[in-house]
Coordinates of C-alpha atoms in Angstrom, one line a residue:
M1 CA 29.2 76.0 -55.9
S2 CA 32.9 75.4 -55.7
F3 CA 35.4 78.2 -56.4
N4 CA 36.2 76.5 -59.8
D5 CA 32.6 75.9 -60.8
T6 CA 31.1 78.1 -63.5
S7 CA 27.5 77.0 -63.3
V8 CA 24.6 79.3 -62.4
V9 CA 24.4 80.2 -58.7
T10 CA 21.4 79.0 -56.8
D11 CA 20.2 79.7 -53.2
S12 CA 20.1 76.0 -52.2
C13 CA 23.0 76.2 -49.8
S14 CA 22.7 76.9 -46.1
G15 CA 24.8 80.0 -46.2
F16 CA 27.2 82.1 -48.2
I17 CA 30.0 79.7 -47.4
D18 CA 29.1 76.0 -47.2
G19 CA 32.3 74.0 -47.0
E20 CA 34.2 74.7 -50.2
N21 CA 31.2 76.1 -51.9
V22 CA 30.0 79.7 -52.3
C23 CA 26.2 80.3 -52.6
L24 CA 24.5 83.6 -53.4
P25 CA 20.9 84.4 -52.5
T26 CA 18.1 85.0 -55.0
L27 CA 19.1 87.8 -57.3
K28 CA 17.8 91.2 -56.1
L29 CA 17.9 94.1 -58.4
P30 CA 18.6 97.7 -57.3
F31 CA 16.2 100.4 -58.3
Y32 CA 18.4 101.7 -61.2
F33 CA 18.8 98.4 -63.1
A34 CA 16.3 96.8 -65.5
M35 CA 16.8 93.2 -66.4
R36 CA 16.3 93.6 -70.1
Q37 CA 18.6 93.9 -73.1
D38 CA 17.4 97.4 -73.9
L39 CA 15.9 100.0 -71.6
F40 CA 13.3 100.9 -74.2
D41 CA 11.7 98.6 -76.7
S42 CA 11.9 101.0 -79.6
V43 CA 15.5 102.2 -79.0
S44 CA 18.5 100.0 -78.4
D45 CA 20.9 100.8 -75.6
T46 CA 23.6 101.4 -78.3
V47 CA 21.6 104.1 -80.0
L48 CA 20.6 105.6 -76.6
A49 CA 24.3 105.7 -75.4
L50 CA 25.2 107.6 -78.6
A51 CA 22.2 109.9 -78.5
A52 CA 22.5 110.8 -74.8
P53 CA 25.5 113.1 -75.0
V54 CA 24.1 114.9 -78.1
I55 CA 20.7 115.4 -76.5
A56 CA 22.3 116.5 -73.3
Y57 CA 24.6 119.0 -75.1
W58 CA 21.9 120.8 -77.0
T59 CA 19.3 120.7 -74.2
L60 CA 21.6 122.3 -71.7
S61 CA 23.0 124.6 -74.3
L62 CA 19.5 125.8 -75.3
L63 CA 18.8 126.5 -71.7
F64 CA 21.8 128.7 -71.3
H65 CA 21.2 130.3 -74.7
C66 CA 17.7 131.3 -73.5
L67 CA 19.3 132.9 -70.5
D68 CA 21.8 134.7 -72.8
V69 CA 19.0 136.3 -74.9
S70 CA 16.5 136.8 -72.1
G71 CA 17.6 140.3 -71.2
W72 CA 16.9 139.6 -67.5
K73 CA 18.8 142.1 -65.4
W74 CA 19.0 139.8 -62.4
L75 CA 21.4 137.6 -64.4
D76 CA 24.0 140.3 -64.8
K77 CA 25.6 139.6 -61.4
Y78 CA 26.1 136.0 -62.4
R79 CA 27.6 136.7 -65.8
I80 CA 31.4 136.3 -66.1
H81 CA 31.4 138.7 -69.1
Q82 CA 29.0 141.3 -70.4
S83 CA 26.8 140.0 -73.2
E84 CA 28.2 142.5 -75.7
E85 CA 31.7 140.9 -75.3
V86 CA 30.5 137.7 -77.0
T87 CA 30.1 139.5 -80.4
S88 CA 32.9 142.1 -79.9
R89 CA 35.7 139.8 -78.8
N90 CA 35.0 136.4 -80.3
R91 CA 36.4 135.6 -83.7
A92 CA 33.9 132.9 -84.8
T93 CA 30.3 133.5 -85.5
R94 CA 27.5 131.5 -83.9
T95 CA 26.7 129.9 -87.2
E96 CA 30.3 128.7 -87.6
V97 CA 30.3 127.3 -84.1
F98 CA 26.9 125.6 -84.6
W99 CA 28.1 123.7 -87.7
A100 CA 31.4 122.8 -86.2
V101 CA 29.7 121.2 -83.3
I102 CA 27.3 119.4 -85.6
L103 CA 30.3 117.9 -87.4
Q104 CA 31.9 116.7 -84.2
H105 CA 28.7 115.1 -83.0
T106 CA 28.4 113.4 -86.4
I107 CA 31.9 112.0 -86.2
Q108 CA 31.6 110.8 -82.6
T109 CA 28.2 109.2 -83.4
V110 CA 29.5 107.3 -86.4
L111 CA 32.6 106.1 -84.7
G112 CA 30.7 105.3 -81.5
Y113 CA 28.3 103.1 -83.4
A114 CA 31.2 101.0 -84.6
W115 CA 32.8 101.0 -81.1
F116 CA 29.6 99.5 -79.6
A117 CA 29.1 97.0 -82.4
E118 CA 28.9 94.0 -80.0
I119 CA 27.0 94.4 -76.6
P120 CA 27.0 91.6 -74.0
R121 CA 23.7 90.0 -73.3
V122 CA 21.8 91.2 -70.2
S123 CA 20.4 88.2 -68.3
P124 CA 20.1 86.8 -64.8
T125 CA 22.7 84.2 -65.7
A126 CA 25.3 86.9 -66.7
C127 CA 24.7 88.8 -63.5
Y128 CA 25.0 85.6 -61.4
N129 CA 28.3 84.7 -63.1
Q130 CA 29.7 88.1 -62.6
M131 CA 28.6 88.1 -58.9
E132 CA 30.2 84.8 -58.5
G133 CA 33.5 86.3 -59.6
V134 CA 33.1 89.1 -57.1
A135 CA 32.3 86.5 -54.3
K136 CA 35.4 84.5 -55.1
I137 CA 37.6 87.5 -54.8
L138 CA 35.9 88.6 -51.6
V139 CA 36.4 85.2 -50.0
R140 CA 40.1 85.0 -51.0
V141 CA 40.9 88.6 -49.9
T142 CA 39.0 88.2 -46.6
R143 CA 40.7 84.9 -45.8
F144 CA 44.1 86.4 -46.6
V145 CA 43.4 89.4 -44.2
L146 CA 41.6 87.6 -41.4
G147 CA 42.6 84.0 -41.7
S148 CA 40.4 81.2 -42.9
H149 CA 38.5 80.5 -39.7
T150 CA 37.6 84.1 -38.8
A151 CA 36.9 85.0 -42.5
D152 CA 34.5 82.1 -42.9
A153 CA 32.7 82.9 -39.7
F154 CA 32.3 86.5 -40.8
L155 CA 31.4 85.8 -44.4
R156 CA 28.9 83.1 -43.6
H157 CA 26.5 85.8 -42.3
R158 CA 27.6 88.9 -44.1
G159 CA 29.2 87.6 -47.4
A160 CA 26.0 87.7 -49.4
G161 CA 25.2 91.3 -48.4
I162 CA 28.7 92.5 -49.1
T163 CA 28.8 90.8 -52.5
H164 CA 25.5 92.4 -53.4
W165 CA 26.7 95.8 -52.3
L166 CA 30.1 95.4 -54.1
Y167 CA 28.5 94.2 -57.4
W168 CA 25.6 96.7 -57.6
W169 CA 27.1 99.8 -55.9
G170 CA 30.8 99.6 -54.8
I171 CA 32.4 98.4 -58.1
P172 CA 30.2 100.7 -60.4
A173 CA 31.1 103.7 -58.2
V174 CA 34.8 102.9 -58.5
Q175 CA 34.5 102.3 -62.2
F176 CA 32.8 105.7 -62.6
L177 CA 35.4 107.6 -60.6
L178 CA 38.2 105.8 -62.5
A179 CA 36.6 106.9 -65.8
L180 CA 36.5 110.5 -64.5
F181 CA 40.1 110.3 -63.6
I182 CA 41.1 108.8 -67.0
I183 CA 39.2 111.5 -68.9
D184 CA 40.8 114.3 -66.7
T185 CA 44.3 112.8 -67.2
W186 CA 43.8 112.3 -71.0
Q187 CA 42.5 115.8 -71.5
Y188 CA 45.0 117.6 -69.2
F189 CA 48.1 116.3 -70.9
L190 CA 46.8 116.5 -74.5
H191 CA 45.4 119.9 -73.8
R192 CA 48.6 121.1 -72.3
L193 CA 50.6 119.7 -75.2
M194 CA 48.4 121.6 -77.6
H195 CA 49.4 124.8 -75.9
T196 CA 53.1 124.1 -75.6
N197 CA 53.6 122.8 -79.1
R198 CA 53.3 125.7 -81.5
F199 CA 52.3 123.5 -84.5
L200 CA 49.5 121.8 -82.6
Y201 CA 48.2 125.1 -81.2
K202 CA 48.3 126.9 -84.6
Q203 CA 46.8 124.1 -86.6
L204 CA 44.3 122.6 -84.1
H205 CA 43.7 124.2 -80.7
S206 CA 43.7 127.8 -81.8
V207 CA 40.2 127.1 -83.4
H208 CA 38.7 126.6 -79.9
H209 CA 40.4 129.8 -78.6
R210 CA 38.6 131.9 -81.3
L211 CA 36.0 132.0 -78.6
Y212 CA 37.7 134.5 -76.2
V213 CA 34.4 134.7 -74.3
P214 CA 33.0 131.1 -74.0
Y215 CA 29.3 130.3 -74.2
A216 CA 27.4 127.1 -73.8
F217 CA 27.0 125.7 -77.2
G218 CA 30.5 126.7 -78.1
A219 CA 31.9 124.1 -75.6
L220 CA 32.7 121.6 -78.4
Y221 CA 33.8 124.2 -81.0
N222 CA 37.0 122.6 -82.0
H223 CA 39.0 121.6 -85.0
P224 CA 37.5 118.2 -86.1
L225 CA 40.8 116.4 -85.5
E226 CA 41.1 117.9 -82.0
G227 CA 37.6 116.9 -81.2
L228 CA 38.3 113.4 -82.3
I229 CA 41.5 113.0 -80.3
L230 CA 40.7 115.0 -77.2
D231 CA 37.0 114.3 -76.7
T232 CA 35.8 111.2 -78.6
C233 CA 38.9 109.1 -78.1
G234 CA 39.3 110.3 -74.5
A235 CA 35.8 109.1 -73.7
A236 CA 36.3 105.8 -75.5
V237 CA 39.6 105.1 -73.6
A238 CA 37.9 105.9 -70.3
E239 CA 35.0 103.6 -71.1
Y240 CA 37.3 100.8 -72.1
L241 CA 39.8 101.0 -69.3
A242 CA 37.2 101.4 -66.6
G243 CA 35.3 98.4 -68.0
L244 CA 32.0 100.2 -68.2
S245 CA 28.8 98.6 -69.5
V246 CA 26.9 100.4 -72.3
R247 CA 24.5 101.8 -69.7
Q248 CA 27.3 103.1 -67.5
A249 CA 28.9 104.6 -70.6
M250 CA 25.6 106.2 -71.4
F251 CA 25.5 108.0 -68.1
L252 CA 29.2 108.9 -68.2
F253 CA 28.9 110.4 -71.7
A254 CA 25.9 112.5 -70.8
F255 CA 27.3 113.6 -67.5
S256 CA 30.7 114.6 -69.0
T257 CA 28.9 116.4 -71.8
C258 CA 26.8 118.4 -69.3
K259 CA 29.9 119.3 -67.3
T260 CA 31.7 120.5 -70.5
V261 CA 28.8 122.7 -71.5
D262 CA 28.4 124.1 -68.0
D263 CA 32.2 124.9 -67.9
H264 CA 31.7 127.1 -71.0
C265 CA 28.3 128.6 -70.1
G266 CA 29.6 132.0 -69.1
Y267 CA 27.8 132.1 -65.8
C268 CA 29.0 131.6 -62.2
F269 CA 25.9 130.4 -60.4
P270 CA 26.0 129.6 -56.7
F271 CA 23.1 127.2 -57.1
D272 CA 24.5 125.3 -60.1
P273 CA 25.2 121.7 -58.9
L274 CA 27.8 121.1 -61.7
Q275 CA 29.7 124.1 -60.3
M276 CA 29.4 123.2 -56.7
F277 CA 31.0 119.8 -56.4
T278 CA 34.4 120.9 -57.9
T279 CA 36.4 124.1 -58.3
N280 CA 36.9 123.2 -62.0
N281 CA 33.9 125.3 -63.1
A282 CA 32.9 128.0 -65.6
D283 CA 34.9 130.7 -63.9
Y284 CA 38.0 128.5 -63.6
H285 CA 37.9 127.6 -67.3
D286 CA 37.1 131.1 -68.3
I287 CA 40.5 132.2 -66.9
H288 CA 42.1 129.8 -69.4
H289 CA 40.3 131.5 -72.3
Q290 CA 41.8 134.9 -71.4
S291 CA 45.3 136.1 -72.4
I292 CA 46.6 136.1 -68.8
G293 CA 45.6 132.5 -68.2
I294 CA 46.1 130.8 -71.6
K295 CA 49.1 128.9 -70.2
S296 CA 47.2 127.9 -67.1
N297 CA 44.2 125.9 -66.0
F298 CA 44.5 123.0 -68.5
S299 CA 42.5 120.7 -66.3
Q300 CA 39.1 119.7 -67.7
P301 CA 36.3 118.8 -67.3
F302 CA 36.0 117.5 -63.7
F303 CA 38.8 118.2 -61.2
V304 CA 41.9 120.4 -60.9
H305 CA 44.4 118.0 -59.3
W306 CA 46.7 117.9 -62.3
D307 CA 46.9 121.7 -62.4
V308 CA 47.7 121.7 -58.7
I309 CA 50.3 119.0 -58.8
L310 CA 52.1 120.4 -61.9
G311 CA 51.9 124.0 -60.9
T312 CA 49.6 125.3 -63.7
R313 CA 46.7 126.4 -61.6
L314 CA 45.7 130.1 -61.7
T315 CA 43.0 131.6 -59.6
R316 CA 41.2 135.0 -59.7
K317 CA 43.0 135.9 -56.5
Q318 CA 46.4 135.3 -58.1
I319 CA 45.4 137.3 -61.1
E320 CA 44.5 140.3 -58.9
E321 CA 47.8 139.9 -57.0
R322 CA 49.7 140.1 -60.3
R323 CA 47.9 143.2 -61.3
Q324 CA 48.5 144.9 -58.0
K325 CA 52.1 144.0 -58.3
V326 CA 52.3 145.6 -61.7
K327 CA 50.7 148.8 -60.5
T328 CA 53.2 149.1 -57.6
T329 CA 56.3 148.6 -59.8

């Protein structure tokens, strides 16, 4: 196939590069991909992508709620706050929180259904055409870096494998990391604005801070407009700019939801995988919910780079140093 040809790729050529043609081998699917329009016959991928974050939210929240009411003493050393503080210091009841989250989930589901109105067809032809585009770019970049002769000799034997890896693993990984970065950036600057602008804080963001002591299913306890702008729109922008497929978006939405719930769970577990891969965890976000840290730790939900770069990071060690300084003065 020539670089300007748009026909379906076949494996009839002698190698990855055959003169001015590029040939890809027979399509091999990775373990995670199913060559079908929907993962399940009875449920469309659109419905699954919209249901995934809701199911993830309430499943993980229920798990932490069971821990909250279990009365197990061994959990006390992992609690950030004592159980009694939830009712004594919070200014919203669990019933109010529950219905507010239900409202946000309803809004995001309805808007999400419209957002995913048209889904590209999943087919071998579509995959081949997309891999062709990757192969073209690979050839051009490699020739630019190594020169035509060396690049062609290298790609003739390795080009097909590199294209396969890029298409099924490399590019999706970059897309996912880009989506995480976009969500973090979107949420940091809007979250910070809602704290520095008195009107926005009073009318919108103060609702979330009625939970002085966070708990799992209160993670999305927000003013409906804030939930729409900060969470729903942020996820949609990340999905669009990162160029995610519906299935990639499904994973992103479920993962970011689990991370958000975990950040509000009220426990600091050393064996929690969502608290191990980044310092932006439940303890970090809990500082933001306290009076001393309400102007700090705006980063959420994944990494803390914006807090570090812009000087809004506050750690437990710094809090203790401040308290010691006050005692000695």
